[in-house]
Structure formats: structure tokens, C-alpha cells
Coordinates of C-alpha atoms in Angstrom, one line a residue:
M1 CA -0.2 -0.2 0.4
K2 CA 2.9 2.4 0.5
L3 CA 3.6 2.0 -3.2
F4 CA 0.0 2.7 -4.3
A5 CA 1.0 5.9 -1.9
K6 CA 3.8 7.0 -4.0
L7 CA 1.9 6.4 -7.2
L8 CA -0.9 8.6 -6.5
F9 CA 2.0 11.2 -6.6
S10 CA 1.6 9.2 -9.4
A11 CA -2.2 10.3 -9.0
V12 CA 0.1 12.5 -10.0
T13 CA 3.7 11.7 -10.9
A14 CA 5.9 12.0 -14.3
V15 CA 7.3 14.8 -16.4
A16 CA 5.9 18.2 -18.7
L17 CA 6.2 17.4 -22.5
I18 CA 3.1 17.5 -23.2
G19 CA 1.6 20.6 -22.4
V20 CA -1.5 22.2 -20.0
A21 CA -5.0 20.8 -21.3
G22 CA -6.4 25.1 -21.8
T23 CA -7.9 28.0 -19.7
A24 CA -9.8 25.8 -17.8
A25 CA -6.9 24.0 -16.2
A26 CA -5.0 27.5 -16.1
Q27 CA -7.6 29.0 -13.8
E28 CA -8.3 25.8 -11.8
A29 CA -7.5 26.1 -7.8
P30 CA -4.3 23.9 -7.3
D31 CA -6.3 22.2 -5.0
A32 CA -9.5 21.3 -7.2
L33 CA -6.5 20.2 -9.9
V34 CA -5.2 17.3 -7.6
K35 CA -9.0 16.5 -6.2
R36 CA -9.9 16.4 -10.0
I37 CA -7.0 14.5 -11.4
S38 CA -6.6 12.1 -8.0
N39 CA -9.9 10.6 -8.7
E40 CA -10.0 10.6 -12.7
V41 CA -7.3 8.2 -12.2
L42 CA -8.8 6.5 -9.6
E43 CA -11.9 6.0 -11.3
T44 CA -9.9 4.7 -14.4
A45 CA -7.6 2.1 -12.6
K46 CA -10.4 0.7 -10.3
S47 CA -12.5 -0.2 -13.9
D48 CA -9.8 -1.3 -16.3
K49 CA -8.8 -4.9 -16.4
D50 CA -5.3 -4.3 -18.0
I51 CA -4.2 -1.9 -15.8
Q52 CA -5.7 -4.6 -12.7
G53 CA -3.6 -6.7 -14.0
G54 CA -0.3 -4.6 -14.4
N55 CA 0.0 -4.1 -18.1
L56 CA 2.8 -1.5 -18.2
K57 CA 1.7 -0.2 -21.3
R58 CA -1.6 0.7 -20.3
I59 CA -0.8 2.6 -17.1
T60 CA 2.1 4.6 -18.7
Q61 CA -0.9 5.7 -21.4
L62 CA -2.5 6.4 -18.5
V63 CA -0.6 8.8 -16.5
E64 CA 0.5 9.8 -19.8
E65 CA -3.3 11.2 -20.8
K66 CA -4.1 12.0 -17.3
I67 CA -1.2 13.1 -15.1
I68 CA 2.1 14.6 -17.0
P69 CA 0.7 17.3 -18.5
Y70 CA 0.3 19.2 -14.7
V71 CA 3.8 18.4 -13.7
D72 CA 6.9 21.0 -13.8
F73 CA 9.1 18.3 -14.5
E74 CA 12.3 20.0 -15.3
R75 CA 11.5 21.6 -12.1
M76 CA 11.4 18.7 -10.2
T77 CA 14.6 17.0 -11.6
A78 CA 16.8 19.9 -11.8
L79 CA 16.2 20.4 -7.7
A80 CA 16.5 15.8 -7.9
V81 CA 20.3 16.6 -9.5
G82 CA 21.2 19.6 -7.0
R83 CA 24.3 22.2 -8.2
Y84 CA 25.3 19.3 -10.6
W85 CA 22.2 20.6 -13.6
R86 CA 24.5 24.3 -13.9
E87 CA 27.2 21.7 -15.2
A88 CA 24.8 20.0 -17.4
T89 CA 24.4 20.5 -21.2
D90 CA 21.1 21.3 -22.6
A91 CA 21.1 17.6 -24.4
Q92 CA 21.9 16.3 -21.2
K93 CA 19.1 18.3 -19.2
Q94 CA 17.1 16.4 -21.9
Q95 CA 18.3 13.4 -21.5
L96 CA 18.1 13.6 -17.7
Q97 CA 14.2 14.9 -17.5
T98 CA 13.1 11.8 -20.4
E99 CA 15.0 9.1 -17.9
F100 CA 13.4 10.1 -14.8
R101 CA 10.0 10.6 -16.4
S102 CA 10.5 6.7 -17.4
L103 CA 12.1 5.7 -14.0
L104 CA 9.0 7.6 -12.1
I105 CA 6.0 5.8 -14.2
S106 CA 7.9 2.3 -13.8
T107 CA 8.9 2.0 -10.4
Y108 CA 5.7 3.7 -9.2
A109 CA 2.8 2.0 -12.0
G110 CA 2.7 -1.5 -9.3
A111 CA 0.2 0.6 -7.3
L112 CA -2.3 1.5 -9.9
S113 CA -2.9 -1.7 -10.0
Q114 CA -3.6 -2.4 -6.3
V115 CA -6.5 0.2 -6.9
R116 CA -9.5 -1.3 -5.4
D117 CA -11.5 1.1 -3.0
Q118 CA -9.5 3.6 -1.7
K119 CA -10.5 6.7 -2.4
V120 CA -8.4 10.2 -1.1
E121 CA -9.6 13.3 1.0
F122 CA -8.1 17.0 1.4
S123 CA -7.4 18.8 4.0
P124 CA -7.9 23.1 3.5
L125 CA -5.6 24.4 1.6
R126 CA -3.9 27.3 3.1
A127 CA -2.8 29.8 1.0
G128 CA -3.6 33.4 -0.1
P129 CA -4.7 34.6 -3.7
T130 CA -1.8 36.0 -4.6
D131 CA 0.6 32.8 -3.7
T132 CA 2.3 31.3 -6.5
D133 CA 4.0 27.8 -4.2
V134 CA 1.2 26.2 -2.3
E135 CA 1.0 22.7 -0.5
V136 CA -1.7 20.7 -1.2
R137 CA -2.1 18.4 2.0
S138 CA -4.2 14.8 1.5
Q139 CA -5.1 11.8 2.7
V140 CA -5.6 8.3 1.0
I141 CA -8.2 6.3 2.3
Q142 CA -8.5 2.7 2.3
S143 CA -10.6 -0.5 3.6
R144 CA -7.7 -1.3 6.1
G145 CA -4.9 -0.2 7.7
E146 CA -4.5 3.4 8.4
P147 CA -4.7 6.7 5.7
I148 CA -1.7 7.4 3.7
Q149 CA -0.7 11.5 4.2
I150 CA 0.4 13.1 0.6
S151 CA 1.6 16.3 -0.2
Y152 CA 2.3 18.1 -3.6
R153 CA 4.1 21.0 -3.7
M154 CA 2.8 23.1 -6.7
E155 CA 4.4 26.5 -8.2
K156 CA 1.6 28.7 -10.5
L157 CA 3.3 29.2 -14.0
A158 CA 1.7 31.6 -16.7
A159 CA 0.3 27.9 -17.8
G160 CA -1.9 27.3 -14.8
W161 CA -0.5 25.3 -11.4
K162 CA 2.3 22.5 -11.4
I163 CA 3.2 19.5 -9.8
Y164 CA 7.2 19.7 -8.6
D165 CA 7.3 17.6 -5.2
V166 CA 5.4 14.7 -3.4
N167 CA 5.8 13.9 -0.4
V168 CA 5.0 9.8 0.7
L169 CA 4.7 9.3 4.5
G170 CA 7.0 12.0 5.5
A171 CA 9.2 11.6 3.0
W172 CA 9.5 14.3 -0.3
L173 CA 10.3 12.7 -3.4
I174 CA 13.8 15.6 -4.7
E175 CA 15.0 14.7 -1.6
A176 CA 14.5 10.7 -1.8
Y177 CA 16.3 10.8 -5.3
K178 CA 18.9 13.3 -4.6
G179 CA 21.7 11.4 -2.9
T180 CA 21.4 8.8 -5.3
F181 CA 21.8 10.6 -8.1
A182 CA 24.6 12.5 -6.6
S183 CA 26.6 9.7 -5.6
E184 CA 26.3 8.0 -9.4
I185 CA 27.2 11.7 -10.6
G186 CA 30.3 11.3 -8.3
K187 CA 31.4 8.4 -9.7
G188 CA 30.8 7.9 -13.6
G189 CA 29.4 11.9 -14.2
I190 CA 26.4 13.0 -15.7
D191 CA 26.6 11.0 -18.1
G192 CA 26.8 8.0 -15.8
L193 CA 23.5 9.1 -14.3
I194 CA 21.9 9.1 -17.8
K195 CA 23.4 5.8 -18.5
T196 CA 22.6 4.3 -14.9
L197 CA 19.0 5.8 -15.7
S198 CA 18.3 4.5 -19.5
D199 CA 19.6 0.7 -18.2
K200 CA 17.2 0.0 -15.3
N201 CA 14.2 1.9 -17.5
K202 CA 15.2 -0.9 -20.2
Q203 CA 14.8 -3.6 -17.1
L204 CA 11.4 -2.3 -16.5
A205 CA 10.1 -1.9 -19.7
A206 CA 11.3 -5.3 -20.5
R207 CA 9.0 -6.9 -17.8
G208 CA 5.9 -5.2 -20.2
T209 CA 3.8 -5.7 -16.9
V210 CA 4.6 -4.7 -13.3
K211 CA 3.6 -6.2 -10.0
P212 CA 2.0 -5.0 -6.9
K213 CA 4.6 -4.5 -4.3

């Protein structure tokens, strides 16, 4: 169930390369946006047999359609890479974003195959009308076990609100990856990190299906 929570971050996890979903989304409040996306993803996962069976291609399609347009993956990747981001070329930055995006989708995809009767509740948003950086707090309610706390850090861009970090059970996603990325860069440079991410993604893609952990 902890994995389910993490991909409910993939009820908002991913990469921004598809663009926003129109004027209505741009005008949506940040908490309303996350609530809508979460409910859409949950309802689809509950009724789709391919997703329930762990079909990686179908899960990736759902994430691409419902989640990716609302994530600032350039900022998310830059924060995870840390100070080394300034040293990367434009080509390396694009590769890092692409590989990190694929890793997150594949790693947490097993969560969606676990969706059965879960629902998400949101806390009142603590933000002023002029705030451009907010935290949206929620919890996943399940029939067994304690609620799972999930928070989203969001920024307001010209195109609308975007997610750039997710906290699951007290751990922020960016911090969780920052140490690992720094270690890989220390051993093989930025290209070494890209290769490590690429190799891992190839292994995950070769499976075709994902299993809940």
C-alpha cells in the first residue's frame, strides 16, 4: 500500500512535455486540480482490467494522458540533480528529464494495479489568493490500514498550476533521489547518471507488466 501512495503522487508523478489541458485547467485552484486528477486516475484504474493486471503500456498511457500535463518535470529533475544541473548541457538536461520521467512511471506503476476501493480526501488549502507556491495536503483512505498522508508542492506558472515535488508518509520525492543521483554523478559524471537511469528503464520496460510491492 505504501507503493500505491507513491504513485498517487503519480496520481501525480511525471513529466511536463505534453503541455497544459486548456484554459479551464489554468484557472483551476491547485487543490481542485489535484483532486480532479486523483479522482479521474482512481476511477479509471478501478474499472480498467489491463491496469488491474499490471499492464505497463496501459498504465503508462493513463499517466501520460491524466498526470504528465500537470507536472513541472524540468524543475523536479533540476532539484533532484542539485548543483550538478548547472554543469549539464542542454542535451544532457533533456536526457535526464526523459529518463527520470520513465523511471518514475515504471517504478510506481505497480501502485495503480492495486487500486480497488481507495479514495482521497483533501485538507483545506492554506494559501492566499496571491501565493504562487503552495502545498496541497491529502490522505488516501483505504479499507484496511491507516490513511496514507500525501502532500504536493505546486507552483503557479503562466500556463497554470504544476506539481514539482511530492511527499509520501513524511518523505519528499526530490530528497529521496538527490543522494542517489549525487552518488552516481560522483562515480561517472552526468553521463554516468544518464546511463544508470537508462539501463534501469530498459530492465523495467522489458517486463511488460508490473507487480505490486
